[in-house]
């Protein structure tokens, strides 16, 4: 009998959750803040909720953080995906259907660890709908976003000509 030269792992998991398991350390946390006096709504996204402490102390106290029940979600985090993956694969507004002239983006992921989308309060329904859609991503869609993000990274680092 001949022995095979390759080693086959019996623990290899090709299921969708098995593929996502290598990204288990990645998480994205979402916070929605309403500024009633300024008539604006703000979505903050980070990979570590500890980053919000610095932001919270420096801003004025005239705002209200929406709870998960007010938003309509079970949790305020997205497993397996880092904020950078969402940004690369979904764009600067993360798929929120907001007019470009009424929304502003503050990308401070590398400095403070927080990515912020600010819009007029009249678009509150659209913002909350976008947050619900983002948090309730199906595992298949999460894997597609990860693949897209990885391919974009490879395209940037590959300097060969075809």
PDB file of N, CA, C and O in Angstrom, residues 12 105 132:
ATOM      1  N   UNK A  12     -10.943  20.385   8.956  1.00  0.00           N
ATOM      2  CA  UNK A  12     -11.211  21.480   8.031  1.00  0.00           C
ATOM      3  C   UNK A  12     -12.711  21.666   7.887  1.00  0.00           C
ATOM      4  O   UNK A  12     -13.456  20.721   7.640  1.00  0.00           O
ATOM      5  N   UNK A 105     -19.152  62.805   6.489  1.00  0.00           N
ATOM      6  CA  UNK A 105     -18.400  61.668   6.998  1.00  0.00           C
ATOM      7  C   UNK A 105     -17.142  62.178   7.689  1.00  0.00           C
ATOM      8  O   UNK A 105     -16.451  63.047   7.162  1.00  0.00           O
ATOM      9  N   UNK A 132     -30.204  49.112  10.777  1.00  0.00           N
ATOM     10  CA  UNK A 132     -30.835  47.788  10.921  1.00  0.00           C
ATOM     11  C   UNK A 132     -30.342  46.830   9.848  1.00  0.00           C
ATOM     12  O   UNK A 132     -30.031  45.671  10.123  1.00  0.00           O
TER      13      UNK A 132
END
